Tab-separated table of C-alpha atoms and ligand atoms in Angstrom:
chain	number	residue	atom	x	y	z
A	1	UNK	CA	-71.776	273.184	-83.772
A	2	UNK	CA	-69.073	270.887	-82.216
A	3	UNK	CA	-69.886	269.109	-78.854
A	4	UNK	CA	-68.878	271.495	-76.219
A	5	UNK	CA	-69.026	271.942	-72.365
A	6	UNK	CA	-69.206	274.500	-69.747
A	7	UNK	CA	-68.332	273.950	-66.610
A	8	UNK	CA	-69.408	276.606	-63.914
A	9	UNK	CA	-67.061	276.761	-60.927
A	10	UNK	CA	-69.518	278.484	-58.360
A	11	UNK	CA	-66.161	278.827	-55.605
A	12	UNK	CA	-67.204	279.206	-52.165
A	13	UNK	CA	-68.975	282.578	-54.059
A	14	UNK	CA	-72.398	281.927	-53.731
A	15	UNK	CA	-75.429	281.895	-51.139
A	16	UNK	CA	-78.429	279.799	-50.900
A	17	UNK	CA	-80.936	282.443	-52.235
A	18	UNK	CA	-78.219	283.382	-55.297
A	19	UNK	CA	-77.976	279.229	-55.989
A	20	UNK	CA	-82.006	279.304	-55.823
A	21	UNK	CA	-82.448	283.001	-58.576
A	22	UNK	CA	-79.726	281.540	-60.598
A	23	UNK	CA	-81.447	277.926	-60.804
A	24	UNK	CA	-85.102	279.834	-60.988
A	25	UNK	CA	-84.004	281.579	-64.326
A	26	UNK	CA	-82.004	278.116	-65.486
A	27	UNK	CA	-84.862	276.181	-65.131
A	28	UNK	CA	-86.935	278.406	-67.094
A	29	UNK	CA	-84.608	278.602	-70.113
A	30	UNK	CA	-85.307	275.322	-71.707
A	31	UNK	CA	-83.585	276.571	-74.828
A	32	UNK	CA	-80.135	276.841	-72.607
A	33	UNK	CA	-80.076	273.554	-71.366
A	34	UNK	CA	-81.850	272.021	-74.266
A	35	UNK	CA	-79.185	273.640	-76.736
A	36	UNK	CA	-77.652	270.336	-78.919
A	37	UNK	CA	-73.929	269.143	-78.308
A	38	UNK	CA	-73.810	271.450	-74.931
A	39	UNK	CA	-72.880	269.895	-71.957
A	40	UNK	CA	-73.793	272.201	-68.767
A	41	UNK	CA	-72.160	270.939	-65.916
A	42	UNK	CA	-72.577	273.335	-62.555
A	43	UNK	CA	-70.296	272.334	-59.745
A	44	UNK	CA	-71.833	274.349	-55.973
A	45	UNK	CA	-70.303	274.092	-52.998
A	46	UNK	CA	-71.043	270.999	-51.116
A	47	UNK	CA	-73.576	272.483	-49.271
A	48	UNK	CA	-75.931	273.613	-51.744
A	49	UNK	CA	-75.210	270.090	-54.251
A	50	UNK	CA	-78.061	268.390	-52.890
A	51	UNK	CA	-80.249	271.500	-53.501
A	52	UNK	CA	-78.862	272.005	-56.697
A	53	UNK	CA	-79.403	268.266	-57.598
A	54	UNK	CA	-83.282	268.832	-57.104
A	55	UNK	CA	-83.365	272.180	-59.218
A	56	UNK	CA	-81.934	270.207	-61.689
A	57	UNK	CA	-84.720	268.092	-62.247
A	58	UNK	CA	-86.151	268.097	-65.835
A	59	UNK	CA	-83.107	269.566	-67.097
A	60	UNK	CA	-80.260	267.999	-69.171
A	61	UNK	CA	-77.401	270.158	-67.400
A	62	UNK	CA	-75.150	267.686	-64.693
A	63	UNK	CA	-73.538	268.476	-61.404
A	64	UNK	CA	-70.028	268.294	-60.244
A	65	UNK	CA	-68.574	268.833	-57.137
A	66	UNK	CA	-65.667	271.318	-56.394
A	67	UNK	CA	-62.989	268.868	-54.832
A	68	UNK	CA	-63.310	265.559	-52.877
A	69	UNK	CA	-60.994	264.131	-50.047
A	70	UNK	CA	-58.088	261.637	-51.030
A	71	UNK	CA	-59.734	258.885	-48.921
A	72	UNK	CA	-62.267	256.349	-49.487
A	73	UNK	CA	-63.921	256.826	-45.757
A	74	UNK	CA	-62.886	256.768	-42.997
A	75	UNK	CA	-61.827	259.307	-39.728
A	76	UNK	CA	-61.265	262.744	-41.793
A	77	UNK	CA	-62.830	265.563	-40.067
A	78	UNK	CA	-64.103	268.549	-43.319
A	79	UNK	CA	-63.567	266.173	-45.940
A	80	UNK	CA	-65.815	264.872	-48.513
A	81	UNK	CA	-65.519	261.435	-50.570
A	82	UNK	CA	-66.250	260.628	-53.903
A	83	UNK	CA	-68.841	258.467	-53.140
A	84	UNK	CA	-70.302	261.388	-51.098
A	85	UNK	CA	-70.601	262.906	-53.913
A	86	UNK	CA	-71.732	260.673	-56.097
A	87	UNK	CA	-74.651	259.656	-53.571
A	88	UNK	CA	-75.717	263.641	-53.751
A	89	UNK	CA	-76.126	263.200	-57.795
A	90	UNK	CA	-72.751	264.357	-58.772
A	91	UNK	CA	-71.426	262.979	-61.513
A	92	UNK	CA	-68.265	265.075	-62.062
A	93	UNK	CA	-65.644	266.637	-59.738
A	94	UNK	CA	-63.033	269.227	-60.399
A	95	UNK	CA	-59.549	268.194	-58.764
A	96	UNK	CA	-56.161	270.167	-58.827
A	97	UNK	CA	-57.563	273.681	-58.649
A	98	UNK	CA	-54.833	276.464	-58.464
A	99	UNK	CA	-56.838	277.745	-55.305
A	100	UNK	CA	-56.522	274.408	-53.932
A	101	UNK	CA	-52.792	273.833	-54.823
A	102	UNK	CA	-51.913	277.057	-53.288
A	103	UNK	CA	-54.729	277.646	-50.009
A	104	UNK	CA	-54.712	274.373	-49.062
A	105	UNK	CA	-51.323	272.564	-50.165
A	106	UNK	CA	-52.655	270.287	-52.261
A	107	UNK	CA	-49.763	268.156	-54.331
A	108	UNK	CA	-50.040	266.622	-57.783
A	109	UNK	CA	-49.658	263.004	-55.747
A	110	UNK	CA	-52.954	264.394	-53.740
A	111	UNK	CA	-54.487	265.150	-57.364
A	112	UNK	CA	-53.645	261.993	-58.330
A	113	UNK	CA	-54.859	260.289	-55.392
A	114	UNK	CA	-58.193	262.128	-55.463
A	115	UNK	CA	-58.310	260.597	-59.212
A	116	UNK	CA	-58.278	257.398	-58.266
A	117	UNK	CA	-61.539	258.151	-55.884
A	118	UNK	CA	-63.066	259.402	-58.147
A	119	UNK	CA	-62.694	256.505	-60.798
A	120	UNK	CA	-63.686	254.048	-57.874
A	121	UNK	CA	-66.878	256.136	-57.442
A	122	UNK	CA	-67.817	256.198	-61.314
A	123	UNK	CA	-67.137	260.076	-61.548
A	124	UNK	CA	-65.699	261.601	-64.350
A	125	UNK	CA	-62.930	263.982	-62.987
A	126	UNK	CA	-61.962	267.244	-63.838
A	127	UNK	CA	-58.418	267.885	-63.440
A	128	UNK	CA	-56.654	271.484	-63.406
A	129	UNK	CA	-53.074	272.295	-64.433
A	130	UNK	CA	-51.931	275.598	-65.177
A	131	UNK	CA	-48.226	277.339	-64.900
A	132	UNK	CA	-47.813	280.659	-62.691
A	133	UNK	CA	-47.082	283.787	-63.718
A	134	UNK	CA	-43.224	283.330	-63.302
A	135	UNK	CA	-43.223	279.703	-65.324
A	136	UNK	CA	-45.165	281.607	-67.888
A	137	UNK	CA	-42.543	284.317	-67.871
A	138	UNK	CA	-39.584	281.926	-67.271
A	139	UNK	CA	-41.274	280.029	-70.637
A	140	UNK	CA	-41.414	276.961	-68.807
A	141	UNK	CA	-45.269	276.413	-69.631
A	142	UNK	CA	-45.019	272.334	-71.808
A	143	UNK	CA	-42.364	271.409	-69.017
A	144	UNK	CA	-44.438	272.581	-65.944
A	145	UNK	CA	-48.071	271.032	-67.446
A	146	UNK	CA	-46.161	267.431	-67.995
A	147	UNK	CA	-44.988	267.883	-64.437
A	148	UNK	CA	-48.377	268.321	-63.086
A	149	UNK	CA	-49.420	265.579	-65.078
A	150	UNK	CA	-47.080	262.723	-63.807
A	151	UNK	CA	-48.479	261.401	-61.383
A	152	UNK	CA	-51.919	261.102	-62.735
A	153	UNK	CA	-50.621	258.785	-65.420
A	154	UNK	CA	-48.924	256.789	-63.300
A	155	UNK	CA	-52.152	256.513	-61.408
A	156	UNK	CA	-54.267	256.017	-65.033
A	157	UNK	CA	-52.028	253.228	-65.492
A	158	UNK	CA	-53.170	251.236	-62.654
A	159	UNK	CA	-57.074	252.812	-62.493
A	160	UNK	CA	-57.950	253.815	-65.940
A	161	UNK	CA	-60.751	255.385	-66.430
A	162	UNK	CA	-63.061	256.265	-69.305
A	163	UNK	CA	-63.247	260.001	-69.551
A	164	UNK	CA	-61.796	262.406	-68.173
A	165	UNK	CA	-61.484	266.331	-68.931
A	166	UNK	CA	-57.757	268.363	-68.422
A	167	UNK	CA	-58.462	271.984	-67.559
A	168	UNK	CA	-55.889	274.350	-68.334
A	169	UNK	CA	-55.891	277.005	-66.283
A	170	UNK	CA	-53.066	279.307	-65.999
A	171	UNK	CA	-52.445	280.517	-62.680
A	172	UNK	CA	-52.149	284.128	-63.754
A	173	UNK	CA	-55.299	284.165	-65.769
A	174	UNK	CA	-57.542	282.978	-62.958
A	175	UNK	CA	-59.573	286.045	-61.554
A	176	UNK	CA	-57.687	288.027	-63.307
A	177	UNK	CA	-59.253	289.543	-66.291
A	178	UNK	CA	-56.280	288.879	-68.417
A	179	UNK	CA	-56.215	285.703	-70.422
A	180	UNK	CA	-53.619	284.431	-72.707
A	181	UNK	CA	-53.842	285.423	-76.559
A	182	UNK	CA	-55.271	283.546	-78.617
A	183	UNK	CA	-52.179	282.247	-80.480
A	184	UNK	CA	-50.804	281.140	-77.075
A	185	UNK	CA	-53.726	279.851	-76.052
A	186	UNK	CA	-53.985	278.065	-79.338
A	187	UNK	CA	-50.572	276.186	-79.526
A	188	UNK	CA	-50.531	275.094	-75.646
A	189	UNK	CA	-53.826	273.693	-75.994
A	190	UNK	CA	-52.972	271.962	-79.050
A	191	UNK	CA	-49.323	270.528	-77.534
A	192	UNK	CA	-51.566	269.489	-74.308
A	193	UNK	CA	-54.342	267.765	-76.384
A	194	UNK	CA	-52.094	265.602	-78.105
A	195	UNK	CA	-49.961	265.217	-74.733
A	196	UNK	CA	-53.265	264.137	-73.384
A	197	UNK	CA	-54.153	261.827	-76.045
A	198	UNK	CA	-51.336	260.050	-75.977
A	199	UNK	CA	-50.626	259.402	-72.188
A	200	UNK	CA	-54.514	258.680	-71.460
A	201	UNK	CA	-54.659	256.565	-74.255
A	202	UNK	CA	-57.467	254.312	-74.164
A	203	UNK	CA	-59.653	257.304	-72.230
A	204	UNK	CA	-62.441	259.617	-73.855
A	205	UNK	CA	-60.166	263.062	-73.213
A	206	UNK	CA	-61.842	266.417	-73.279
A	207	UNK	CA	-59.454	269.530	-73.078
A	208	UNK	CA	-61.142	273.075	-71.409
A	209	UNK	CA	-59.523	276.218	-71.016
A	210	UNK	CA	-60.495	278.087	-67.829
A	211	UNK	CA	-59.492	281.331	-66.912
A	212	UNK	CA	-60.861	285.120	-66.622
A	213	UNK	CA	-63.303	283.405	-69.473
A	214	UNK	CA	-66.406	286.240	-70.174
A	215	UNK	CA	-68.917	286.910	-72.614
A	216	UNK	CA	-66.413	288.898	-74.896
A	217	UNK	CA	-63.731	286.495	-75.351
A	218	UNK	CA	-65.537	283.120	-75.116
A	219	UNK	CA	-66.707	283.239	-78.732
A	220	UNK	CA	-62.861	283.325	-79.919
A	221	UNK	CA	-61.403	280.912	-77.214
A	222	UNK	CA	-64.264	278.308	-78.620
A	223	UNK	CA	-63.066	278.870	-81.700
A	224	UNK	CA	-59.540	277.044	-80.974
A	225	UNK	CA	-59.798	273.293	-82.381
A	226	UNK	CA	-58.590	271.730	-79.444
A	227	UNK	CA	-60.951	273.527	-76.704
A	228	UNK	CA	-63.274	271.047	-76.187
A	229	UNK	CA	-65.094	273.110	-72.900
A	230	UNK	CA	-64.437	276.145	-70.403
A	231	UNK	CA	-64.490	276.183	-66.619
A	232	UNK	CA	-65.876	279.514	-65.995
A	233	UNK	CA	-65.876	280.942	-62.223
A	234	UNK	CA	-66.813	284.333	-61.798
A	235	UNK	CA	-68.881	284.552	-64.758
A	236	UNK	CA	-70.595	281.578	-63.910
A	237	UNK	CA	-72.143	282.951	-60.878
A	238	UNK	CA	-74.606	285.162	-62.226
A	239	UNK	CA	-77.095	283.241	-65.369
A	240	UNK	CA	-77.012	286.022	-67.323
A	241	UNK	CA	-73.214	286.424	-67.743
A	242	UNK	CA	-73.320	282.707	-67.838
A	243	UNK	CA	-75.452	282.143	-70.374
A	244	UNK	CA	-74.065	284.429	-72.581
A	245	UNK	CA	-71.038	282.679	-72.836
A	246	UNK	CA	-72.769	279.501	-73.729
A	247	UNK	CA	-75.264	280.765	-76.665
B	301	PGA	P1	-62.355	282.789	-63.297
B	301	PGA	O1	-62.079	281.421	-62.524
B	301	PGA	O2	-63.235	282.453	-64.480
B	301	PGA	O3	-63.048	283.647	-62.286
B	301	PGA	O4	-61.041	283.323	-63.730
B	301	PGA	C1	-61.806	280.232	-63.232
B	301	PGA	C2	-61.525	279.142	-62.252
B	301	PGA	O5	-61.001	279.438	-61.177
B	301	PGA	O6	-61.811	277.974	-62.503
């Protein structure tokens, strides 16, 4: 079995006592978070991390948060830093979204500027990319991906760090129930892994797909050499569905 990781993307989709069944059947399933080369990395909202971060204990799975503020500290009403996070036992955080892009204008230069928190705090980000329907259609997918990606190597340049983990999610895929086939999926994954490798040189880089990812088509998606992980969101919210993608 080849290292792989599965990040759950818990949206603003869950309550306390749905955090607190789905933790009460994790914790009992030492098998599931015990399973060798699986990384289990469960990113709540920022209200429940702290909870989650206790529930955790004993386990081998890690916590992420969902997005963190482009700032250090500082006067910024809502927002959330990286060392926030970290200080609540996070040691991931998933940056760049679609739902962020679009709901709350978020701009590759913010993604890129929420990278560099994150490297100051010693978390390992988790950065999305992913074309829209239209780009897909248009066939504009490489040339819209290396776009996204532009400013985060400039940033890399001057804040490298260590690891980090691309997420390609296309836009059209998310929540959608439709995912791309696996031939696509296979030949954009392996263009962006060796994009990746190249312009994060230096950097540990893992490659996930996310998107409308389920019990019936995870077993072919992990199957793709260059999928390293999946960010799963609505299956991720319930521990059945979710563990049946990872075993
Ligand atoms: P989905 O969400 O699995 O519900 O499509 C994925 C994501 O938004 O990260």
């Amino acid at each position: 079995m080849k290292p792989f990781i599965y990040v759950a993307n818990w949206k603003m989709a869950m309550t306390r006592q749905s955090v607190q069944t789905f933790m009460a059947e994790f914790h009992s399933d030492a098998a599931l978070y015990s399973r060798p080369n699986t990384t289990i990395i469960l990113c709540p909202s920022f209200t429940h991390i702290a909870m989650v971060a206790s529930l955790l204990n004993g386990t081998k799975a890690k916590l992420g948060g969902q997005t963190c503020s482009t700032y250090a500290r500082g006067a910024y009403t809502g927002q959330t830093s990286a060392t926030m996070l970290a200080e609540t036992g996070c040691s991931y955080c998933i940056i760049g979204h679609s739902e962020r892009r679009t709901l709350c204008d978020e701009t590759n230069e913010d993604v890129a500027a929420q990278y560099v928190q994150l490297v100051a705090a010693s978390l390992t980000p988790i950065i999305c990319i992913g074309e829209t329907a239209s780009d897909h259609t248009a066939g504009t997918t490489t040339s819209v991906l290396e776009h996204q990606l532009s400013p985060l190597i400039e940033a890399f340049k001057q804040h490298p760090s260590s690891q980090l983990m691309i997420a390609y999610e296309p836009v059209w895929a998310i929540g959608t129930g439709v995912t791309p086939t696996i031939q696509e999926l296979a030949a954009t994954c392996s263009w962006l892994k060796s994009f990746i490798s190249q312009n994060f040189a230096g950097a540990t880089t893992m490659l996930l797909y996310g998107g409308s990812v389920d019990a019936t088509n995870a077993a072919e998606i992990k199957t793709i050499p260059s999928v390293d992980g999946l960010l799963i969101g609505g299956a991720s919210q319930e521990f059945k569905k979710f563990k049946n993608i990872v075993v």
